[in-house]
XYZ file of C-alpha atoms in Angstrom:
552
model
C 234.476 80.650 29.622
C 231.624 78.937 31.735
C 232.353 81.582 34.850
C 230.689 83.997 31.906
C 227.141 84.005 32.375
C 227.335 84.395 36.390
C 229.650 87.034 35.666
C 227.670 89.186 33.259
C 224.814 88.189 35.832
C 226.359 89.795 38.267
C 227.071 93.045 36.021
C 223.263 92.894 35.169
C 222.336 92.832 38.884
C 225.013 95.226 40.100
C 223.613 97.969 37.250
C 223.673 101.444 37.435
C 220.071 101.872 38.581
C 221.573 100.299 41.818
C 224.838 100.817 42.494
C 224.905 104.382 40.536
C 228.840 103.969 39.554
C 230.532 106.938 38.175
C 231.788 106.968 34.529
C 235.371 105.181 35.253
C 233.102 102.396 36.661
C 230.739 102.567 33.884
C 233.875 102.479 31.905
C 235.181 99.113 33.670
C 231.559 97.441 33.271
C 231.776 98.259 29.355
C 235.109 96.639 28.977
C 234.324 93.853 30.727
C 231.678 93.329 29.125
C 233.364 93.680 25.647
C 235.992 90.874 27.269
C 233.878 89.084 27.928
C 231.985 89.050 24.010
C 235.170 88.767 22.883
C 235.669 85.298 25.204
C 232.218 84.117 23.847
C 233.102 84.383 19.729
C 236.538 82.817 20.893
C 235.240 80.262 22.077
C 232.474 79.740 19.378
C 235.233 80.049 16.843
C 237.585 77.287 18.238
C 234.812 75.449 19.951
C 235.880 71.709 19.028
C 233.176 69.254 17.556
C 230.124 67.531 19.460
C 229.963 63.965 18.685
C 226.757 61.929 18.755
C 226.771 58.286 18.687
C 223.267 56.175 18.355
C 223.947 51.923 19.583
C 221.707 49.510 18.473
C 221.758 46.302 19.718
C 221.897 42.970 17.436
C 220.870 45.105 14.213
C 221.827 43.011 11.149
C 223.071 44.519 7.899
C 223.404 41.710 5.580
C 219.662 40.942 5.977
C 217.903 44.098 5.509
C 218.696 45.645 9.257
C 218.612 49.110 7.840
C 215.171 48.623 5.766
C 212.945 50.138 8.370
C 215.370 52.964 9.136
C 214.227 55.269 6.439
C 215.045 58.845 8.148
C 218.333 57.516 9.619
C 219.695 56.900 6.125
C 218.173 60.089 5.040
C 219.598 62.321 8.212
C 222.793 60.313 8.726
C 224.276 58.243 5.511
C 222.234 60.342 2.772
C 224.124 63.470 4.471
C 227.401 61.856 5.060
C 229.142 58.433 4.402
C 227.950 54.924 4.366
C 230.686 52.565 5.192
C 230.018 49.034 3.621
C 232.502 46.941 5.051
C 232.059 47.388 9.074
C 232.489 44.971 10.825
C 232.658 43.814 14.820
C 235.826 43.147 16.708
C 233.370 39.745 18.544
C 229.642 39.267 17.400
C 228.250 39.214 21.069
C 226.968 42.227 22.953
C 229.256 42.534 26.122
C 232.786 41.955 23.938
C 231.844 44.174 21.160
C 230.326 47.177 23.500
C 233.725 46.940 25.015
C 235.553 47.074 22.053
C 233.615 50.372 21.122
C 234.118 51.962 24.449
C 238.157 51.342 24.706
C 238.838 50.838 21.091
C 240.422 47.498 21.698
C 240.138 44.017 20.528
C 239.252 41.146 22.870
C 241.786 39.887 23.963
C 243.272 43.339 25.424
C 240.345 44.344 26.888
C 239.621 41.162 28.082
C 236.015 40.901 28.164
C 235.101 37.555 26.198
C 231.173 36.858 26.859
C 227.731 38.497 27.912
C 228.663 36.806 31.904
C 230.551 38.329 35.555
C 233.494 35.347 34.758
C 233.606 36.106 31.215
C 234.301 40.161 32.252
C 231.278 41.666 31.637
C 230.925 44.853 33.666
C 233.035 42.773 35.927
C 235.214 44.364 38.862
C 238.329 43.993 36.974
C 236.711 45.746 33.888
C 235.837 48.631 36.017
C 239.466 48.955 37.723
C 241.894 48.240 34.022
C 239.214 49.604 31.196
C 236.651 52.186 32.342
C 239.949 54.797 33.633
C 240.972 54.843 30.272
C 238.102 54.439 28.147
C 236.445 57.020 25.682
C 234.307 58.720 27.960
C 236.668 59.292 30.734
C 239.663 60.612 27.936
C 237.219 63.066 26.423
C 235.607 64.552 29.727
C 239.806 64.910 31.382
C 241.912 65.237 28.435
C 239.321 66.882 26.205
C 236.964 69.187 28.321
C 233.696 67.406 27.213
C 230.838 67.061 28.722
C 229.506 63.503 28.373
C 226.052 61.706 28.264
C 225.328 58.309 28.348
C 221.737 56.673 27.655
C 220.628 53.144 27.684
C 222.194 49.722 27.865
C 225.762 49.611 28.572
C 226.808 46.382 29.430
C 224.635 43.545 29.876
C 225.665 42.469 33.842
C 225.996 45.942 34.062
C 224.357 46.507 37.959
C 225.550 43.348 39.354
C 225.613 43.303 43.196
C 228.964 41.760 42.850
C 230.747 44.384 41.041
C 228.970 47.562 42.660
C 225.451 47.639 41.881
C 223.616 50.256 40.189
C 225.121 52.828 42.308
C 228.758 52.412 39.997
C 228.478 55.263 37.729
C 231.710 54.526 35.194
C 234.599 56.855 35.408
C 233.572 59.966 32.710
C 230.330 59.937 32.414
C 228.572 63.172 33.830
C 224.877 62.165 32.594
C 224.514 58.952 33.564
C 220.631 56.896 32.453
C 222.172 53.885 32.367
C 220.061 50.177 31.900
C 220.320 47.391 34.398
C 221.664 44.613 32.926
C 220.280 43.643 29.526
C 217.685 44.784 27.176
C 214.232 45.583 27.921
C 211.278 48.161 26.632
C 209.428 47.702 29.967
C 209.353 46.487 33.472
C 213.314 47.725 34.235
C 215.599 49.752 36.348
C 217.620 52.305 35.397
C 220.865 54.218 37.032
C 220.290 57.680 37.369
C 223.774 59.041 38.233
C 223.488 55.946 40.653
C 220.155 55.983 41.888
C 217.636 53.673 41.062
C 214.867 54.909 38.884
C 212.020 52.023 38.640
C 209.706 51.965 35.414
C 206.637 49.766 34.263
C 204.567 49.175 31.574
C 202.961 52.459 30.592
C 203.855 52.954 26.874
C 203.657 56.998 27.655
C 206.006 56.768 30.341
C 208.524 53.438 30.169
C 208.841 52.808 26.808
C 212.661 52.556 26.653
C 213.487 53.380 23.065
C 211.124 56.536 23.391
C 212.451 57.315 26.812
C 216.012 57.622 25.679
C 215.088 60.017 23.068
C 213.283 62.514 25.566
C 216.533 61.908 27.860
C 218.305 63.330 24.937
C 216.531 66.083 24.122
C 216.515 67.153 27.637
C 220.228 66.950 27.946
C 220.706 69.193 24.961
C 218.778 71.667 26.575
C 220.003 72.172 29.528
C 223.768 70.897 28.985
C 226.389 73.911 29.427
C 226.633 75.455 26.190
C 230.187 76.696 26.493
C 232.089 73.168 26.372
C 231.455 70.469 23.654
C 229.727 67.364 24.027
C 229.518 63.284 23.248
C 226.353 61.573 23.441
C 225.990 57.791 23.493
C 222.654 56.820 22.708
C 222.346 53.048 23.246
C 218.708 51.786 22.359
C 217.734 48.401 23.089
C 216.215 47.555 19.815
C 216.388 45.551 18.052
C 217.399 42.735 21.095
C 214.904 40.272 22.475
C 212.439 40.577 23.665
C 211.557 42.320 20.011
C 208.729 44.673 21.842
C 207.128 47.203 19.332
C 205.766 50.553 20.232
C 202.104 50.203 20.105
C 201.687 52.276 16.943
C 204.240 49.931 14.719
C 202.457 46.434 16.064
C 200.803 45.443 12.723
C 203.950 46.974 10.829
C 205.622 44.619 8.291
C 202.893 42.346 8.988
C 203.674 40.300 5.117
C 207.581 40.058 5.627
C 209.216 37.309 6.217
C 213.482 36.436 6.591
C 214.989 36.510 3.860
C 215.005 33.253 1.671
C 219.017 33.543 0.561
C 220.976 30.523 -0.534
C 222.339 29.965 2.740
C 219.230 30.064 4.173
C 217.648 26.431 5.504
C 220.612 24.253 4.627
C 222.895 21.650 6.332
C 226.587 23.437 6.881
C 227.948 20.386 6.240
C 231.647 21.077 6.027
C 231.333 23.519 8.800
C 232.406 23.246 12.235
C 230.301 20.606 14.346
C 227.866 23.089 16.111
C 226.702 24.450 12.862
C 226.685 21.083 11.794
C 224.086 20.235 14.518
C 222.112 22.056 13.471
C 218.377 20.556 12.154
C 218.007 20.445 8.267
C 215.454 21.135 7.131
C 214.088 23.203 9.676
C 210.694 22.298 11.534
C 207.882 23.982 10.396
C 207.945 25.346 14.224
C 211.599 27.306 13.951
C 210.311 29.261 10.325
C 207.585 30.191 11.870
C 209.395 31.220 15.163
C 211.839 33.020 12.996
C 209.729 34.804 10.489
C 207.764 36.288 13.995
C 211.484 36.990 14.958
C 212.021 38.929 11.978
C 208.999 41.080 12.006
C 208.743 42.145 15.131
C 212.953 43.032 14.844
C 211.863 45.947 12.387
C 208.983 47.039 14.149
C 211.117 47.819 17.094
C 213.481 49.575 14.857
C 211.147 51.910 14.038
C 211.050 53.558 16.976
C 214.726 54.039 16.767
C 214.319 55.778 13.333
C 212.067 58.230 15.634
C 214.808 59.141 17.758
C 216.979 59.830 15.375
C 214.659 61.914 13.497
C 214.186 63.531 16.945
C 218.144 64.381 17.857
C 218.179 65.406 14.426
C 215.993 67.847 14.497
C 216.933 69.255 18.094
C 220.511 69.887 17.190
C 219.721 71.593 14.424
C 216.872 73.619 15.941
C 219.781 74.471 18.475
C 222.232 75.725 15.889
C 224.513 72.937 16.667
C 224.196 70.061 14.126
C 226.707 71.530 11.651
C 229.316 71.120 14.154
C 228.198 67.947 14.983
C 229.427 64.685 14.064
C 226.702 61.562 14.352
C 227.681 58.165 13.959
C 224.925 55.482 13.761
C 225.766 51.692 14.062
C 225.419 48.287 15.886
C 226.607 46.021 17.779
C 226.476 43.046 16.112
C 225.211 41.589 13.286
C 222.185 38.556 13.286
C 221.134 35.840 11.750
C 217.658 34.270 10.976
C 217.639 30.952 9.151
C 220.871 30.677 7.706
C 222.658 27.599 7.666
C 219.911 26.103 9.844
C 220.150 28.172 12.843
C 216.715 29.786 13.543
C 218.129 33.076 15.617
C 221.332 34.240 17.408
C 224.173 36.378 16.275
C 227.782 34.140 17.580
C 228.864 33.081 14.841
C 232.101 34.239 12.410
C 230.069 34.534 9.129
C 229.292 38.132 7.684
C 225.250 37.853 8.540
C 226.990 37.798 12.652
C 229.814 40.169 12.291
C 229.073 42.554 9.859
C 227.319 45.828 10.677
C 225.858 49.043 9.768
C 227.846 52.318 10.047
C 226.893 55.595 8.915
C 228.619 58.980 9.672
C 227.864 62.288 9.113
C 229.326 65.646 10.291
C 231.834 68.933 9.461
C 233.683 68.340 6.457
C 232.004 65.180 5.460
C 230.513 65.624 2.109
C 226.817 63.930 1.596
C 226.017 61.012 -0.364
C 229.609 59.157 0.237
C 230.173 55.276 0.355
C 232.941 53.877 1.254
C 234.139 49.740 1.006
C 237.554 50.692 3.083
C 237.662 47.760 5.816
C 236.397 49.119 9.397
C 235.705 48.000 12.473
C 234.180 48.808 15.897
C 237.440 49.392 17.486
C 238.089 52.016 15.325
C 234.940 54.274 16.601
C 236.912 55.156 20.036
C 239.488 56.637 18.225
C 238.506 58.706 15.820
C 236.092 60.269 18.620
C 239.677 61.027 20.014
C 241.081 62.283 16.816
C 237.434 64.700 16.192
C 238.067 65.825 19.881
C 241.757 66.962 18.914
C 243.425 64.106 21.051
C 246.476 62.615 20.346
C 245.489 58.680 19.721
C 249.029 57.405 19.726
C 248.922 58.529 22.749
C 246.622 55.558 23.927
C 246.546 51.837 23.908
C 243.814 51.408 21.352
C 244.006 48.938 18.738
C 241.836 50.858 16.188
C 242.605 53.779 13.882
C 240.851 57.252 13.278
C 238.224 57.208 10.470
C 238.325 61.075 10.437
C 240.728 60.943 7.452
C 238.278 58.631 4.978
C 235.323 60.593 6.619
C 237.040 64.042 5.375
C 238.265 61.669 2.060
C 241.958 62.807 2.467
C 244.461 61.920 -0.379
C 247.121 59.037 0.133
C 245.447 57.416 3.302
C 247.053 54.018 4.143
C 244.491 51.928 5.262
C 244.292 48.095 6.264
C 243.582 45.163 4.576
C 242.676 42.864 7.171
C 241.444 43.051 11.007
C 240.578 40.329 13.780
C 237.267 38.885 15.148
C 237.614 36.863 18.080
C 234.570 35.226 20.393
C 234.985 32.879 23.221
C 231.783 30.467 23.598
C 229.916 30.275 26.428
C 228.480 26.890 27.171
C 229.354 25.013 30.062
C 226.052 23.237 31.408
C 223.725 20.996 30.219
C 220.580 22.998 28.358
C 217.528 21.856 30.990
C 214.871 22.206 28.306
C 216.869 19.754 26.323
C 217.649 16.748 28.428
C 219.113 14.315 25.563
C 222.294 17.080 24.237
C 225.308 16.881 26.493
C 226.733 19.471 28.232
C 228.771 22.125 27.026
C 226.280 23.972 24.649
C 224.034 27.159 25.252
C 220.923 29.095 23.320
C 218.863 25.469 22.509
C 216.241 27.199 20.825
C 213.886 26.477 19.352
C 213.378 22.767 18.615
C 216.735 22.100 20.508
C 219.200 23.555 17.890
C 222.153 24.915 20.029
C 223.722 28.361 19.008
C 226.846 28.063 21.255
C 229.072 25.707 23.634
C 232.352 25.838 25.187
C 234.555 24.786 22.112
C 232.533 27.986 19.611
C 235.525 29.770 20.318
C 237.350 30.838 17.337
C 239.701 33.799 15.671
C 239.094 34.941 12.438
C 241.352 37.164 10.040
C 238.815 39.158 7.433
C 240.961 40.414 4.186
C 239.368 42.592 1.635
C 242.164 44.386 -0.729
C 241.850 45.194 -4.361
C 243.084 41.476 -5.097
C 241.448 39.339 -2.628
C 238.574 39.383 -0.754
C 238.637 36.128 1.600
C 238.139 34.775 5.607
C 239.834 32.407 7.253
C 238.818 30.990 10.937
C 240.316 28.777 13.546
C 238.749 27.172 16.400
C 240.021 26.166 19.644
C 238.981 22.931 19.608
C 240.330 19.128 19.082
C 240.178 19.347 15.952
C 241.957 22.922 15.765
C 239.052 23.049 13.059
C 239.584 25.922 10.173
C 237.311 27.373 7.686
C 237.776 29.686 5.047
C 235.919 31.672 2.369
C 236.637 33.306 -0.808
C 234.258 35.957 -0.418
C 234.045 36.924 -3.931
C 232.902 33.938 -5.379
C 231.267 32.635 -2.556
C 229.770 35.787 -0.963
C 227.188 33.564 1.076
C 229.557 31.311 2.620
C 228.482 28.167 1.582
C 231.531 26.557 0.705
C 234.633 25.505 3.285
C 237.618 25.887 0.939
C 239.807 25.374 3.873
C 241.139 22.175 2.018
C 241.745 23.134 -1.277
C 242.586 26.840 -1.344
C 246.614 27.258 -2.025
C 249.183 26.292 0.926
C 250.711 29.202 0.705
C 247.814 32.098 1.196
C 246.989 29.425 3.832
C 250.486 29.620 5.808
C 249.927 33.195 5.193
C 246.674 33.404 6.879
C 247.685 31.683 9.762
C 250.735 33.261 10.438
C 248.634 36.930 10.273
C 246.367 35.486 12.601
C 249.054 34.586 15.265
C 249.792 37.754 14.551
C 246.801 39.665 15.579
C 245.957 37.687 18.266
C 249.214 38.493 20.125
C 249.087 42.325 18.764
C 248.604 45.343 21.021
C 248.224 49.186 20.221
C 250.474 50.009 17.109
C 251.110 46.782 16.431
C 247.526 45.657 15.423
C 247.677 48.381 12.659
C 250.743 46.552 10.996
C 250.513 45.093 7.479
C 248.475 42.752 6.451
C 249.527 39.911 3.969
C 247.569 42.123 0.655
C 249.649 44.948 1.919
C 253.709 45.386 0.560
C 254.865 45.913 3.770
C 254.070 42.308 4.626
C 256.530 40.552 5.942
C 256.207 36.413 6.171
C 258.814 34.186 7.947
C 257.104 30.597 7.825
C 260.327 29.262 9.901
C 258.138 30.947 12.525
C 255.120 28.575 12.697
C 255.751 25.343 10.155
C 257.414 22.123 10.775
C 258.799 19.732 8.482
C 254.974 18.068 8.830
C 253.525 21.724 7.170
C 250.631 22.831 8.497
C 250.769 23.546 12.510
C 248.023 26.224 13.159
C 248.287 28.210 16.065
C 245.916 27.178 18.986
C 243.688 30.166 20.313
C 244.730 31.363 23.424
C 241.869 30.783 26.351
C 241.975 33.881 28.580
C 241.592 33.326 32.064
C 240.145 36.297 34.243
C-alpha cells in the first residue's frame, strides 16, 4: 500500500492533457485507479491499532503523583481504565525502563542498577535485549513504524558502549536523551547525531520539546502503516525544573503528613533503620521544596498530553488509538525518615500510575487486578496482533481486562527485585563507612551494597500481603499485611503464621528462578498452587532462600 501515492502521482502527471491516451488507456488508468481505492479502504479497514505510550520518570502514586495531571485523567483514565494496583518489576529507573521495553523481570534481562557494570545501556544490553525488544518486534514482525522521544536509559550515550551515535535496533524516529534527566543544558541523539540545546525556555525546554517532536512525527509519519510512540518525559526526576509559567504553582503544598511519615522504621532492615528520627528541620524543608517543585514539572507533562490528544484526534486517528500513561517508579518524601529517593520495596517506591485508553475500552473503568510494568511490552504485542507466546517475556497481555473479557485468569502475585548500588564511601559524609549511596540530605543514606532484596506482592480476594528478603547477613525478611497495615508500619515477619510464611518463601524461590511461561504460574492464593516444603525446609524450619547476585 505505501507504493500508492507515487503511483497515483504518476497517473496524475502522466494525464491525458499530456500523454493523450486513447480510451483502452483511459480505460487502464480508471481501473487502476479504482485498485488502487479499493487498496486504500482495505487497508483502512484492517489497518491494526496505533499505540501511544507517555513515560514519566519517578512519578509517585501513593502520594498524590497524579494530582497535578488534571487533563491526563480526563483524556486518558476518565476515557478508559484506571488500573489501581500497578506496580514496578525494580523501583529504579534503568531496571524498570528495561523491564518495560522487553517485558521481563530483572533478573532475565539482567540490568540491576542506573550504572555501565550494573547493565545499564551497557554493551551486553545492546547485543541480548534491544534485538528482541518491543520496538524492534513491532517495526519486523508487525510493520510499524516506531518513534521514540526522550530519556531512554540513563548511561544511555556512554563512550564505552557506542556513544550517541547507537540508535537501538527498531526505532525509526530516534530523539533520544543523553544519559539522565534534564530540562536544559543537554544532548540529544537525533537518529545518531548529536543535537546540542541550552537554556532558552522557547527552544530547550525538554518536556515541551518532546511534545512538538510528537506532533511533528504525526504529521509527517507514513499514513499507510500503524504506529507506536514512546513518549518518555523527564519529569518529574531531579533536577525538579518547572516551566516558567508553573514556578509559583502549588506554592502552599507540602508532602503529605501520613502515618508513616517522620518515624523511626525500627523493625525494618538496618538502612531504613539509619535513618534520622525525627528529621532535621533542614530535610522537611528540603523535602517539602522537593515536593512542590515535583508537580510543577508535571504540569507540563499534562500539556503534552493534552497536546497528542488533541492532534490524533484532529488527525482522525485517536479512535484507533490506544494510549497508555504511566511511570517508572514510584517515590517517596518523608516516609519512614527518608527525606527523598524511590529504592525501596514499600508501595510509596514500587507502586505506580497506569491509565489506558483506546478501541474497545469502555470509559470510566477501574480496575484492582494486580499489574505490572512487564506486562506493558506484551500487550503492545497482543494490540499489534503478535503472537506473545511466541517471545520470552515474563509479563501477560492486559488487552483482555482492558476489553473486560469474561473468565480471565489473572495472577495473584508478581516479583520486585532491586540490587543496591553502594560500594564507596559517600565523600560529603566522611564519618559513614563505605558501602552506602544517595547521603542526602543531613547524611541519611538511601542505598548501599547489601539494599538488595526480592519481594513477592499478593493481592487475591483473601489476602492482601508482602513479603521481602534481603541478601544480606542477616538474610533479613519483612512482611506486611497490607490490609490492616496499608502504610507499612509494622514488620510482622515474626509473628505472621509459619505456614503462609514457608509459602511465601517457597513462591519467591520460585519467581526468582522463573522465565517466560513460567513466571505466569500460580501463585499460593491461586488453586493451582502447588507447595512441596521438602523443597526448601530442614529439620531446623525456616531456611530462606539467599538472593542470587548477578554478575555481568
Amino acid at each position: 500500500v505505501r507504493f500508492l501515492p507515487s503511483l497515483e502521482g504518476a497517473l496524475v502527471w502522466a494525464n491525458p492533457r499530456t500523454l493523450q491516451p486513447g480510451p483502452a488507456s483511459q480505460l487502464f488508468l480508471h481501473g487502476v485507479l479504482l485498485f488502487s481505492l479499493q487498496l486504500r479502504l482495505e487497508a483502512g479497514r484492517s489497518r491494526r491499532p496505533n499505540v501511544v505510550l507517555i513515560l514519566t520518570d519517578d512519578q509517585d502514586l501513593l502520594l498524590g503523583g497524579m494530582v497535578p495531571l488534571n487533563k491526563t485523567k480526563m483524556l486518558i483514565g476518565d476515557a478508559g481504565m484506571t488500573f489501581t494496583n500497578a506496580y514496578v518489576a525494580s523501583p529504579l529507573c534503568c531496571p524498570s525502563r528495561a523491564s518495560i521495553l522487553t517485558g521481563k523481570y530483572p533478573h532475565n534481562h539482567r540490568v540491576v542498577n542506573n550504572t555501565l557494570e550494573g547493565n545499564c545501556s551497557s554493551g551486553a544490553w545492546q547485543k541480548t535485549q534491544e534485538p528482541t525488544a518491543l520496538p524492534a518486534l513491532l517495526k519486523h514482525y508487525c510493520g510499524y513504524q516506531t518513534f521514540f522521544a526522550g530519556k531512554y536509559l540513563n548511561e544511555y550515550g556512554a563512550e564505552s558502549a557506542g556513544g550517541i551515535e547507537h540508535v537501538p535496533v527498531g526505532w525509526d524516529y530516534w530523539y533520544a536523551l543523553e544519559k539522565n534527566s534534564r530540562y536544559y543544558n543537554y544532548t540529544l541523539s537525533i537518529n545518531g547525531k548529536a543535537q546540542k540545546h541550552g537554556q532558552n525556555y522557547t527552544v530547550d525546554y525538554l518536556t515541551d520539546l518532546l511534545a512538538n517532536i510528537s506532533l511533528d512525527f504525526l504529521q509527517y509519519k507514513t499514513n499507510y502503516l500503524p504506529f507506536f510512540m514512546m513518549i518518555s518525559t523527564p519529569a518529574p526526576h531531579t533536577p525538579w525544573t518547572a516551566a516558567p509559567q508553573y514556578q509559583k504553582s502549588f506554592m502552599d503544598v507540602k508532602a503529605p503528613r501520613d502515618s508513616n511519615f517522620n518515624i523511626h522504621g525500627k523493625d525494618k532492615h538496618w538502612l531504613i533503620r539509619q535513618a534520622k528520627t525525627p528529621m532535621a528541620n533542614s530535610s522537611i524543608q528540603f523535602l517539602d521544596d522537593a515536593f512542590r517543585k515535583r508537580w510543577q514539572t508535571l504540569l507540563s507533562v499534562d500539556d503534552l498530553v493534552e497536546k497528542v490528544v488533541k492532534e490524533l484526534s484532529s488527525r482522525g486517528v485517536l479512535d484507533n488509538t490506544y494510549i497508555l500513561f504511566t511511570s517508572d517508579n514510584g517515590y517517596h518524601t518523608g516516609q519512614f525518615s527518608l527525606p527523598i529517593d524511590k529504592r525501596q520495596l514499600y508501595e510509596f517506591d514500587i507502586k505506580v500510575p497506569l491509565l489506558a485508553r483506546g478501541p474497545g475500552i469502555k470509559a470510566s473503568q477501574i480496575n484492582k487486578m494486580l499489574v505490572a510494568n512487564i506486562d506493558i511490552a506484551p500487550t503492545i504485542l497482543d494490540i499489534a496482533g503478535y503472537n506473545v507466546n511466541r517471545t520470552l517475556m515474563d509479563g501477560m497481555s492486559l488487552l483482555p481486562l482492558l476489553k473486560q473479557e469474561v473468565n480471565v485468569t489473572w495472577r495473584t502475585d508478581l516479583l520486585v527485585e532491586y540490587q543496591g548500588e553502594g560500594h564507596k564511601s559517600d565523600p560529603t559524609c566522611p564519618s559513614l563507612g563505605p558501602g552506602v549511596a544517595e547521603c542526602f540530605p543531613d547524611c541519611v543514606c538511601e542505598d548501599a551494597y547489601n539494599n538488595t532484596y526480592a519481594c513477592v506482592r499478593t493481592i487475591s480476594a483473601v489476602s492482601d500481603l508482602q513479603y521481602c528478603e534481603f541478601d544480606d547477613n542477616e538474610v533479613f525478611v519483612e512482611v506486611y499485611n497490607m490490609t490492616t497495615d496499608p502504610f507499612q508500619i509494622t514488620n510482622i515477619a515474626k509473628t505472621i503464621d509459619q505456614e503462609i510464611l514457608e509459602k511465601m518463601n517457597h513462591r519467591l524461590m520460585m519467581l526468582q528462578s522463573c522465565s517466560a511461561a513460567s513466571c505466569r504460574s500460580p501463585g499460593i492464593f491461586d488453586p493451582g498452587y502447588k507447595f512441596d516444603p521438602r523443597m526448601m525446609f530442614s529439620d531446623h524450619g525456616i531456611r530462606p532462600h539467599r538472593l542470587f547476585r548477578q554478575t555481568l
